Amino acid sequence: APAVPELRRVAAGRDMAGGSGSGWLGLRRNQDHVVTGVSALPLLPPWLALPLVLGIAVLAWRREGR
């Protein structure tokens, strides 16, 4: 089975791999991003999610009872 190399974060200008058979691969750390904020939205509103989950549970229960 092929070996999966270990991933390491390396500074810009450093070696990106350890050479033949060393077992690691470098991912350059270039500090080229800025996170300005995070937002989260629910997949479904709670008033819709509850009846949907209960309806699916009832359908599964009825099917299992046959």
Tab-separated table of C-alpha atoms in Angstrom:
chain	number	residue	atom	x	y	z
A	1	ALA	CA	0.000	0.000	0.000
A	2	PRO	CA	1.339	3.477	-0.830
A	3	ALA	CA	2.328	5.563	2.198
A	4	VAL	CA	0.492	8.841	2.741
A	5	PRO	CA	2.946	11.663	3.482
A	6	GLU	CA	2.645	13.747	6.643
A	7	LEU	CA	1.541	17.323	5.896
A	8	ARG	CA	3.552	20.095	7.547
A	9	ARG	CA	3.176	23.883	7.496
A	10	VAL	CA	6.440	25.505	6.387
A	11	ALA	CA	7.504	29.143	6.168
A	12	ALA	CA	7.880	30.813	2.772
A	13	GLY	CA	11.298	30.059	1.286
A	14	ARG	CA	11.782	26.759	3.141
A	15	ASP	CA	11.916	23.258	1.626
A	16	MET	CA	8.495	22.027	0.497
A	17	ALA	CA	9.410	18.330	0.833
A	18	GLY	CA	11.847	16.330	2.878
A	19	GLY	CA	13.559	14.649	-0.055
A	20	SER	CA	13.424	11.091	-1.261
A	21	GLY	CA	11.579	8.816	1.151
A	22	SER	CA	11.376	11.254	4.075
A	23	GLY	CA	7.578	10.922	4.328
A	24	TRP	CA	6.489	14.554	4.592
A	25	LEU	CA	5.129	17.248	2.314
A	26	GLY	CA	5.196	20.980	3.070
A	27	LEU	CA	2.332	23.457	2.699
A	28	ARG	CA	3.612	27.046	2.440
A	29	ARG	CA	2.496	29.405	5.216
A	30	ASN	CA	2.272	32.748	3.415
A	31	GLN	CA	-0.088	34.689	5.740
A	32	ASP	CA	-2.004	35.866	2.645
A	33	HIS	CA	-5.525	35.864	4.098
A	34	VAL	CA	-7.625	37.896	6.490
A	35	VAL	CA	-10.828	36.644	8.133
A	36	THR	CA	-13.117	39.627	8.563
A	37	GLY	CA	-16.158	37.886	10.025
A	38	VAL	CA	-18.184	34.718	10.294
A	39	SER	CA	-21.899	34.346	9.786
A	40	ALA	CA	-24.113	31.327	10.295
A	41	LEU	CA	-27.573	30.705	8.895
A	42	PRO	CA	-29.859	27.851	9.939
A	43	LEU	CA	-30.627	25.271	7.257
A	44	LEU	CA	-34.338	25.362	8.108
A	45	PRO	CA	-36.302	27.605	10.447
A	46	PRO	CA	-37.271	25.800	13.687
A	47	TRP	CA	-41.017	26.038	12.960
A	48	LEU	CA	-40.443	24.030	9.745
A	49	ALA	CA	-37.761	21.668	11.021
A	50	LEU	CA	-39.778	20.257	13.940
A	51	PRO	CA	-42.843	19.130	11.920
A	52	LEU	CA	-40.573	17.772	9.193
A	53	VAL	CA	-38.524	15.660	11.618
A	54	LEU	CA	-41.641	14.456	13.433
A	55	GLY	CA	-43.332	13.578	10.119
A	56	ILE	CA	-40.333	11.561	8.954
A	57	ALA	CA	-40.214	9.756	12.326
A	58	VAL	CA	-43.928	8.853	12.076
A	59	LEU	CA	-43.505	7.603	8.496
A	60	ALA	CA	-40.498	5.467	9.518
A	61	TRP	CA	-42.436	4.089	12.502
A	62	ARG	CA	-45.429	3.159	10.320
A	63	ARG	CA	-43.215	1.510	7.712
A	64	GLU	CA	-41.344	-0.471	10.357
A	65	GLY	CA	-44.665	-1.620	11.868
A	66	ARG	CA	-45.800	-3.376	8.694
